[in-house]
PDB file of C-alpha atoms in Angstrom:
ATOM      1  CA  SER A   1       0.226   0.403   0.021  1.00 38.00           C
ATOM      2  CA  GLN A   2       0.966   3.025  -0.606  1.00 43.00           C
ATOM      3  CA  GLN A   3       1.968   5.941   2.143  1.00 54.00           C
ATOM      4  CA  GLY A   4       1.355   9.391   0.091  1.00 65.00           C
ATOM      5  CA  GLU A   5      -2.223   9.683  -1.728  1.00 82.00           C
ATOM      6  CA  GLU A   6      -2.062  12.916  -3.899  1.00 86.00           C
ATOM      7  CA  ASP A   7      -4.614  14.923  -5.122  1.00 88.00           C
ATOM      8  CA  PRO A   8      -5.064  15.748  -8.360  1.00 93.00           C
ATOM      9  CA  GLN A   9      -4.263  12.668  -9.674  1.00 93.00           C
ATOM     10  CA  ALA A  10      -3.898  14.992 -13.240  1.00 96.00           C
ATOM     11  CA  LEU A  11      -4.219  18.672 -13.288  1.00 96.00           C
ATOM     12  CA  SER A  12      -3.968  20.299 -17.218  1.00 97.00           C
ATOM     13  CA  ILE A  13      -3.082  24.699 -16.788  1.00 96.00           C
ATOM     14  CA  GLN A  14      -1.725  26.840 -18.959  1.00 97.00           C
ATOM     15  CA  GLU A  15       1.784  28.598 -19.390  1.00 97.00           C
ATOM     16  CA  GLY A  16       2.387  31.309 -16.194  1.00 97.00           C
ATOM     17  CA  GLU A  17      -0.123  29.448 -14.353  1.00 98.00           C
ATOM     18  CA  ASN A  18      -0.043  28.160 -11.341  1.00 97.00           C
ATOM     19  CA  ALA A  19      -0.160  24.609 -10.364  1.00 97.00           C
ATOM     20  CA  THR A  20      -1.154  23.367  -6.902  1.00 97.00           C
ATOM     21  CA  MET A  21      -1.031  19.560  -5.744  1.00 96.00           C
ATOM     22  CA  ASN A  22      -1.616  17.785  -2.091  1.00 96.00           C
ATOM     23  CA  CYS A  23      -0.442  14.436  -0.512  1.00 95.00           C
ATOM     24  CA  SER A  24      -1.770  12.717   2.350  1.00 95.00           C
ATOM     25  CA  TYR A  25       0.392  10.371   4.422  1.00 93.00           C
ATOM     26  CA  LYS A  26      -0.386   8.043   7.448  1.00 90.00           C
ATOM     27  CA  THR A  27       2.479   7.382   9.793  1.00 86.00           C
ATOM     28  CA  SER A  28       4.675   9.713  11.824  1.00 87.00           C
ATOM     29  CA  ILE A  29       7.350  11.103   8.837  1.00 86.00           C
ATOM     30  CA  ASN A  30      11.065  11.990   9.563  1.00 84.00           C
ATOM     31  CA  ASN A  31      10.534  14.321   6.466  1.00 90.00           C
ATOM     32  CA  LEU A  32       8.897  14.258   3.689  1.00 93.00           C
ATOM     33  CA  GLN A  33      10.106  15.094  -0.398  1.00 94.00           C
ATOM     34  CA  TRP A  34       8.725  16.078  -3.860  1.00 96.00           C
ATOM     35  CA  TYR A  35      10.166  14.694  -6.831  1.00 97.00           C
ATOM     36  CA  ARG A  36       9.646  14.966 -10.681  1.00 98.00           C
ATOM     37  CA  GLN A  37       9.368  12.727 -13.098  1.00 97.00           C
ATOM     38  CA  ASN A  38       9.929  13.126 -16.892  1.00 95.00           C
ATOM     39  CA  SER A  39       8.115  10.633 -19.270  1.00 90.00           C
ATOM     40  CA  GLY A  40       9.747   7.051 -18.624  1.00 82.00           C
ATOM     41  CA  ARG A  41      12.579   8.559 -16.945  1.00 90.00           C
ATOM     42  CA  GLY A  42      14.473   8.442 -13.005  1.00 94.00           C
ATOM     43  CA  LEU A  43      12.433  10.427 -10.570  1.00 96.00           C
ATOM     44  CA  VAL A  44      14.693  13.742  -9.737  1.00 97.00           C
ATOM     45  CA  HIS A  45      14.330  14.932  -5.693  1.00 95.00           C
ATOM     46  CA  LEU A  46      12.835  18.379  -5.922  1.00 97.00           C
ATOM     47  CA  ILE A  47      13.050  19.468  -1.831  1.00 96.00           C
ATOM     48  CA  LEU A  48      12.806  18.051   1.512  1.00 93.00           C
ATOM     49  CA  ILE A  49      11.040  19.327   4.047  1.00 95.00           C
ATOM     50  CA  ARG A  50      11.731  17.627   7.859  1.00 92.00           C
ATOM     51  CA  SER A  51       8.489  16.978   9.889  1.00 91.00           C
ATOM     52  CA  ASN A  52       9.554  20.150  12.129  1.00 94.00           C
ATOM     53  CA  GLU A  53       9.628  22.447   9.243  1.00 96.00           C
ATOM     54  CA  ARG A  54       6.092  24.628   7.924  1.00 97.00           C
ATOM     55  CA  GLU A  55       7.055  25.552   4.875  1.00 98.00           C
ATOM     56  CA  LYS A  56       9.934  25.327   2.112  1.00 97.00           C
ATOM     57  CA  HIS A  57      10.910  27.644  -0.961  1.00 97.00           C
ATOM     58  CA  SER A  58      13.085  26.073  -3.692  1.00 96.00           C
ATOM     59  CA  GLY A  59      13.292  28.889  -6.943  1.00 97.00           C
ATOM     60  CA  ARG A  60       9.502  28.269  -8.182  1.00 98.00           C
ATOM     61  CA  LEU A  61       8.686  26.077  -5.907  1.00 98.00           C
ATOM     62  CA  ARG A  62       6.799  26.072  -2.432  1.00 98.00           C
ATOM     63  CA  VAL A  63       6.143  23.288  -0.190  1.00 98.00           C
ATOM     64  CA  THR A  64       4.088  23.365   3.097  1.00 98.00           C
ATOM     65  CA  LEU A  65       4.061  20.542   5.856  1.00 97.00           C
ATOM     66  CA  ASP A  66       1.047  20.027   7.891  1.00 97.00           C
ATOM     67  CA  THR A  67       2.032  16.972  10.091  1.00 95.00           C
ATOM     68  CA  SER A  68      -1.476  17.285  12.048  1.00 95.00           C
ATOM     69  CA  LYS A  69      -3.211  16.750   9.249  1.00 95.00           C
ATOM     70  CA  LYS A  70      -0.748  14.705   7.505  1.00 95.00           C
ATOM     71  CA  SER A  71      -0.536  16.633   4.534  1.00 96.00           C
ATOM     72  CA  SER A  72       1.529  18.182   2.068  1.00 97.00           C
ATOM     73  CA  SER A  73       1.565  21.119  -0.625  1.00 97.00           C
ATOM     74  CA  LEU A  74       3.765  21.760  -3.333  1.00 98.00           C
ATOM     75  CA  LEU A  75       3.012  24.986  -5.215  1.00 98.00           C
ATOM     76  CA  ILE A  76       4.987  25.774  -8.727  1.00 98.00           C
ATOM     77  CA  THR A  77       4.714  29.493  -9.338  1.00 98.00           C
ATOM     78  CA  ALA A  78       4.645  31.081 -13.315  1.00 98.00           C
ATOM     79  CA  SER A  79       4.713  27.635 -14.535  1.00 98.00           C
ATOM     80  CA  ARG A  80       6.378  27.024 -17.969  1.00 97.00           C
ATOM     81  CA  ALA A  81       5.939  24.146 -21.068  1.00 96.00           C
ATOM     82  CA  ALA A  82       9.720  22.137 -19.596  1.00 96.00           C
ATOM     83  CA  ASP A  83       7.112  21.749 -15.470  1.00 97.00           C
ATOM     84  CA  THR A  84       4.920  19.379 -17.265  1.00 98.00           C
ATOM     85  CA  ALA A  85       6.329  15.894 -16.124  1.00 98.00           C
ATOM     86  CA  SER A  86       4.610  13.277 -13.181  1.00 97.00           C
ATOM     87  CA  TYR A  87       5.320  14.949  -9.645  1.00 97.00           C
ATOM     88  CA  PHE A  88       5.406  12.738  -6.366  1.00 96.00           C
ATOM     89  CA  CYS A  89       5.482  12.949  -2.839  1.00 96.00           C
ATOM     90  CA  ALA A  90       7.742  10.320  -0.679  1.00 94.00           C
ATOM     91  CA  THR A  91       7.524   9.896   3.115  1.00 91.00           C
ATOM     92  CA  GLY A  92      10.159   8.928   5.104  1.00 80.00           C
ATOM     93  CA  GLU A  93       8.994   6.983   8.110  1.00 69.00           C
ATOM     94  CA  PHE A  94       9.553   8.128  12.137  1.00 58.00           C
ATOM     95  CA  LYS A  95      12.852   6.641  13.208  1.00 58.00           C
ATOM     96  CA  ALA A  96      12.859   3.992  10.091  1.00 62.00           C
ATOM     97  CA  ALA A  97      16.409   1.763  10.246  1.00 65.00           C
ATOM     98  CA  GLY A  98      17.653   2.541   6.458  1.00 70.00           C
ATOM     99  CA  ASN A  99      16.788   4.856   3.271  1.00 72.00           C
ATOM    100  CA  LYS A 100      13.332   3.520   2.951  1.00 81.00           C
ATOM    101  CA  LEU A 101      11.177   6.285   1.023  1.00 88.00           C
ATOM    102  CA  THR A 102       7.317   5.411   0.510  1.00 90.00           C
ATOM    103  CA  PHE A 103       5.732   7.248  -2.643  1.00 93.00           C
ATOM    104  CA  GLY A 104       2.719   8.709  -3.272  1.00 92.00           C
ATOM    105  CA  GLY A 105       0.957   7.480  -6.510  1.00 93.00           C
ATOM    106  CA  GLY A 106       1.941  10.739  -8.430  1.00 95.00           C
ATOM    107  CA  THR A 107       0.178  14.208  -9.980  1.00 96.00           C
ATOM    108  CA  ARG A 108       0.214  14.423 -13.771  1.00 96.00           C
ATOM    109  CA  VAL A 109       1.324  17.739 -14.520  1.00 97.00           C
ATOM    110  CA  LEU A 110       0.255  19.178 -18.164  1.00 97.00           C
ATOM    111  CA  VAL A 111       1.643  22.246 -19.164  1.00 97.00           C
ATOM    112  CA  LYS A 112       0.408  23.720 -22.157  1.00 96.00           C
ATOM    113  CA  PRO A 113       2.186  26.618 -24.108  1.00 92.00           C
TER     114      PRO A 113
ATOM    115  CA  LYS B   1      30.196  13.412 -10.924  1.00 68.00           C
ATOM    116  CA  ALA B   2      28.770  10.632 -12.468  1.00 82.00           C
ATOM    117  CA  GLY B   3      25.247  10.019 -12.063  1.00 94.00           C
ATOM    118  CA  VAL B   4      23.524   6.926 -11.353  1.00 97.00           C
ATOM    119  CA  THR B   5      24.112   4.406 -14.277  1.00 98.00           C
ATOM    120  CA  GLN B   6      21.748   1.566 -14.221  1.00 98.00           C
ATOM    121  CA  THR B   7      22.179  -0.998 -16.815  1.00 98.00           C
ATOM    122  CA  PRO B   8      20.002  -2.702 -19.125  1.00 98.00           C
ATOM    123  CA  ARG B   9      18.156   0.350 -20.275  1.00 97.00           C
ATOM    124  CA  TYR B  10      15.774  -1.705 -22.064  1.00 97.00           C
ATOM    125  CA  LEU B  11      14.938  -5.676 -21.977  1.00 97.00           C
ATOM    126  CA  ILE B  12      12.476  -8.538 -23.439  1.00 98.00           C
ATOM    127  CA  LYS B  13      12.261 -11.602 -21.753  1.00 98.00           C
ATOM    128  CA  THR B  14       9.576 -14.719 -21.621  1.00 98.00           C
ATOM    129  CA  ARG B  15       7.961 -15.770 -18.437  1.00 98.00           C
ATOM    130  CA  GLY B  16       9.387 -17.965 -16.930  1.00 98.00           C
ATOM    131  CA  GLN B  17      13.373 -16.917 -17.671  1.00 98.00           C
ATOM    132  CA  GLN B  18      15.290 -14.645 -14.989  1.00 98.00           C
ATOM    133  CA  VAL B  19      16.663 -11.270 -14.887  1.00 98.00           C
ATOM    134  CA  THR B  20      19.631  -9.277 -13.789  1.00 98.00           C
ATOM    135  CA  LEU B  21      19.698  -5.513 -13.739  1.00 98.00           C
ATOM    136  CA  SER B  22      22.648  -3.224 -12.628  1.00 98.00           C
ATOM    137  CA  CYS B  23      22.920  -0.615 -10.677  1.00 98.00           C
ATOM    138  CA  SER B  24      26.230   1.929 -10.068  1.00 98.00           C
ATOM    139  CA  PRO B  25      25.826   4.272  -7.358  1.00 97.00           C
ATOM    140  CA  ILE B  26      27.133   7.962  -7.959  1.00 95.00           C
ATOM    141  CA  SER B  27      31.272   7.601  -6.394  1.00 94.00           C
ATOM    142  CA  GLY B  28      31.001   7.825  -2.634  1.00 91.00           C
ATOM    143  CA  HIS B  29      27.311   6.234  -1.755  1.00 91.00           C
ATOM    144  CA  ARG B  30      27.072   3.836  -0.133  1.00 91.00           C
ATOM    145  CA  SER B  31      23.096   2.969   0.131  1.00 91.00           C
ATOM    146  CA  VAL B  32      21.901   1.892  -3.597  1.00 94.00           C
ATOM    147  CA  SER B  33      17.789   1.006  -3.116  1.00 94.00           C
ATOM    148  CA  TRP B  34      15.624  -0.393  -5.809  1.00 97.00           C
ATOM    149  CA  TYR B  35      11.869   0.625  -6.753  1.00 97.00           C
ATOM    150  CA  GLN B  36       9.868  -1.033  -8.899  1.00 98.00           C
ATOM    151  CA  GLN B  37       7.687   1.041 -11.474  1.00 97.00           C
ATOM    152  CA  THR B  38       3.838   0.277 -13.113  1.00 96.00           C
ATOM    153  CA  PRO B  39       0.984   1.506 -14.296  1.00 92.00           C
ATOM    154  CA  GLY B  40      -1.168  -0.026 -11.160  1.00 89.00           C
ATOM    155  CA  GLN B  41       0.995  -0.804  -8.470  1.00 91.00           C
ATOM    156  CA  GLY B  42       2.745   2.854  -8.870  1.00 92.00           C
ATOM    157  CA  LEU B  43       6.348   3.048  -6.826  1.00 95.00           C
ATOM    158  CA  GLN B  44       6.949   0.243  -5.154  1.00 95.00           C
ATOM    159  CA  PHE B  45       9.938  -0.226  -2.825  1.00 94.00           C
ATOM    160  CA  LEU B  46      12.358  -3.520  -2.872  1.00 96.00           C
ATOM    161  CA  PHE B  47      14.825  -3.033  -1.175  1.00 93.00           C
ATOM    162  CA  GLU B  48      17.765  -0.627  -0.078  1.00 92.00           C
ATOM    163  CA  TYR B  49      21.666  -2.101   0.610  1.00 93.00           C
ATOM    164  CA  PHE B  50      23.897   0.101   2.966  1.00 91.00           C
ATOM    165  CA  SER B  51      28.050  -1.338   2.742  1.00 90.00           C
ATOM    166  CA  GLU B  52      26.949  -4.896   1.282  1.00 94.00           C
ATOM    167  CA  THR B  53      23.856  -5.193   4.045  1.00 93.00           C
ATOM    168  CA  GLN B  54      20.196  -5.614   3.343  1.00 92.00           C
ATOM    169  CA  ARG B  55      18.808  -2.993   5.639  1.00 88.00           C
ATOM    170  CA  ASN B  56      14.995  -2.882   3.856  1.00 87.00           C
ATOM    171  CA  LYS B  57      13.164  -5.248   2.117  1.00 91.00           C
ATOM    172  CA  GLY B  58       9.649  -4.371   0.573  1.00 92.00           C
ATOM    173  CA  ASN B  59       6.261  -7.203   0.362  1.00 93.00           C
ATOM    174  CA  PHE B  60       7.944  -9.336  -2.697  1.00 96.00           C
ATOM    175  CA  PRO B  61       8.047 -12.599  -3.064  1.00 97.00           C
ATOM    176  CA  GLY B  62      11.462 -14.227  -2.873  1.00 96.00           C
ATOM    177  CA  ARG B  63      12.175 -14.024  -6.490  1.00 98.00           C
ATOM    178  CA  PHE B  64      12.977 -11.118  -6.391  1.00 98.00           C
ATOM    179  CA  SER B  65      16.541 -10.082  -4.618  1.00 97.00           C
ATOM    180  CA  GLY B  66      19.512  -8.007  -4.624  1.00 97.00           C
ATOM    181  CA  ARG B  67      23.083  -8.081  -3.564  1.00 97.00           C
ATOM    182  CA  GLN B  68      25.855  -5.243  -3.259  1.00 97.00           C
ATOM    183  CA  PHE B  69      29.101  -5.821  -3.895  1.00 97.00           C
ATOM    184  CA  SER B  70      32.084  -3.695  -1.355  1.00 96.00           C
ATOM    185  CA  ASN B  71      32.309  -0.821  -4.211  1.00 94.00           C
ATOM    186  CA  SER B  72      28.942  -0.220  -3.774  1.00 95.00           C
ATOM    187  CA  ARG B  73      27.080  -1.414  -7.200  1.00 97.00           C
ATOM    188  CA  SER B  74      24.474  -3.682  -6.419  1.00 98.00           C
ATOM    189  CA  GLU B  75      22.169  -6.155  -8.615  1.00 98.00           C
ATOM    190  CA  MET B  76      19.189  -7.347  -8.171  1.00 98.00           C
ATOM    191  CA  ASN B  77      17.601 -10.101  -9.712  1.00 98.00           C
ATOM    192  CA  VAL B  78      14.470 -11.874 -10.910  1.00 98.00           C
ATOM    193  CA  SER B  79      13.370 -15.587 -11.112  1.00 97.00           C
ATOM    194  CA  THR B  80      10.495 -16.905 -12.690  1.00 97.00           C
ATOM    195  CA  LEU B  81       9.752 -14.303 -14.561  1.00 98.00           C
ATOM    196  CA  GLU B  82       5.707 -13.553 -14.489  1.00 98.00           C
ATOM    197  CA  LEU B  83       3.598 -11.196 -16.923  1.00 97.00           C
ATOM    198  CA  GLY B  84       3.571  -8.898 -13.987  1.00 97.00           C
ATOM    199  CA  ASP B  85       6.941  -8.354 -13.336  1.00 98.00           C
ATOM    200  CA  SER B  86       7.049  -5.914 -16.119  1.00 98.00           C
ATOM    201  CA  ALA B  87       8.154  -2.771 -15.216  1.00 98.00           C
ATOM    202  CA  LEU B  88      10.612  -0.191 -15.064  1.00 98.00           C
ATOM    203  CA  TYR B  89      12.545  -1.112 -12.090  1.00 98.00           C
ATOM    204  CA  LEU B  90      14.603   2.241 -10.599  1.00 98.00           C
ATOM    205  CA  CYS B  91      17.851   2.399  -8.691  1.00 97.00           C
ATOM    206  CA  ALA B  92      18.705   5.409  -6.609  1.00 95.00           C
ATOM    207  CA  SER B  93      21.570   5.872  -4.273  1.00 94.00           C
ATOM    208  CA  SER B  94      22.337   8.276  -1.378  1.00 90.00           C
ATOM    209  CA  TRP B  95      25.338   9.275   1.136  1.00 81.00           C
ATOM    210  CA  THR B  96      24.264   7.617   4.492  1.00 71.00           C
ATOM    211  CA  GLY B  97      20.812   5.691   4.246  1.00 57.00           C
ATOM    212  CA  GLY B  98      18.454   7.749   6.087  1.00 61.00           C
ATOM    213  CA  THR B  99      15.402   9.124   4.330  1.00 62.00           C
ATOM    214  CA  GLY B 100      17.101  12.137   2.582  1.00 78.00           C
ATOM    215  CA  GLU B 101      17.887  12.661  -0.496  1.00 87.00           C
ATOM    216  CA  LEU B 102      17.897  10.111  -3.132  1.00 91.00           C
ATOM    217  CA  PHE B 103      19.370  10.213  -6.373  1.00 94.00           C
ATOM    218  CA  PHE B 104      17.972   7.897  -9.050  1.00 96.00           C
ATOM    219  CA  GLY B 105      19.142   6.452 -12.237  1.00 97.00           C
ATOM    220  CA  GLU B 106      16.743   6.279 -15.726  1.00 97.00           C
ATOM    221  CA  GLY B 107      15.895   2.863 -14.906  1.00 97.00           C
ATOM    222  CA  SER B 108      15.471  -0.735 -16.842  1.00 98.00           C
ATOM    223  CA  ARG B 109      12.509  -0.996 -18.587  1.00 97.00           C
ATOM    224  CA  LEU B 110      11.266  -4.901 -18.287  1.00 98.00           C
ATOM    225  CA  THR B 111       9.077  -6.343 -20.460  1.00 98.00           C
ATOM    226  CA  VAL B 112       8.065 -10.092 -19.931  1.00 98.00           C
ATOM    227  CA  LEU B 113       5.962 -11.519 -22.681  1.00 97.00           C
TER     228      LEU B 113
END
């Protein structure tokens, strides 16, 4: 089963608009990460937010984390056609031994020029 | 610095055969994780190796196995292939294997006929 569930499953926007996607998870976590995957390729790490952080920015990305609601959101501002990809949240369980990230189902984002 | 390298990139096998996939992590990375990605199940954790020891294992049958060598390179093997094993197999490496950022390879796409 997947720890993170993402919403929406798919999103279509015009270039220049903002894209927001959400992730919910079930267990206590060390951190939550967001990754991007272009079609059929490997995943690329975007941003990591620790469980004691509430908001983090990286370029045009803004991530929030609400541990009381076990949810996170990823905002991409001023989207570009190159942002077309699938976006996944991933959680690392609190006190888990070793490296075991659990990924959500992903949000497919289409940015139309 | 070279990224994570996975070989082969594409392969086709028939049911009942076995397959071995290879992953060379980023130099200096000691943790290697494997994930299976399918349209139906999404990204699922297979196992993680750190310093030649398996530290975590996902919920996959014993047909799926792996190992890590002293130079941190890793292989995974799937025996007695089934049609449902068709997937993109992704390898990821990280420095220490805590639940931090993962660096992914481009994956090995396996098709089982």
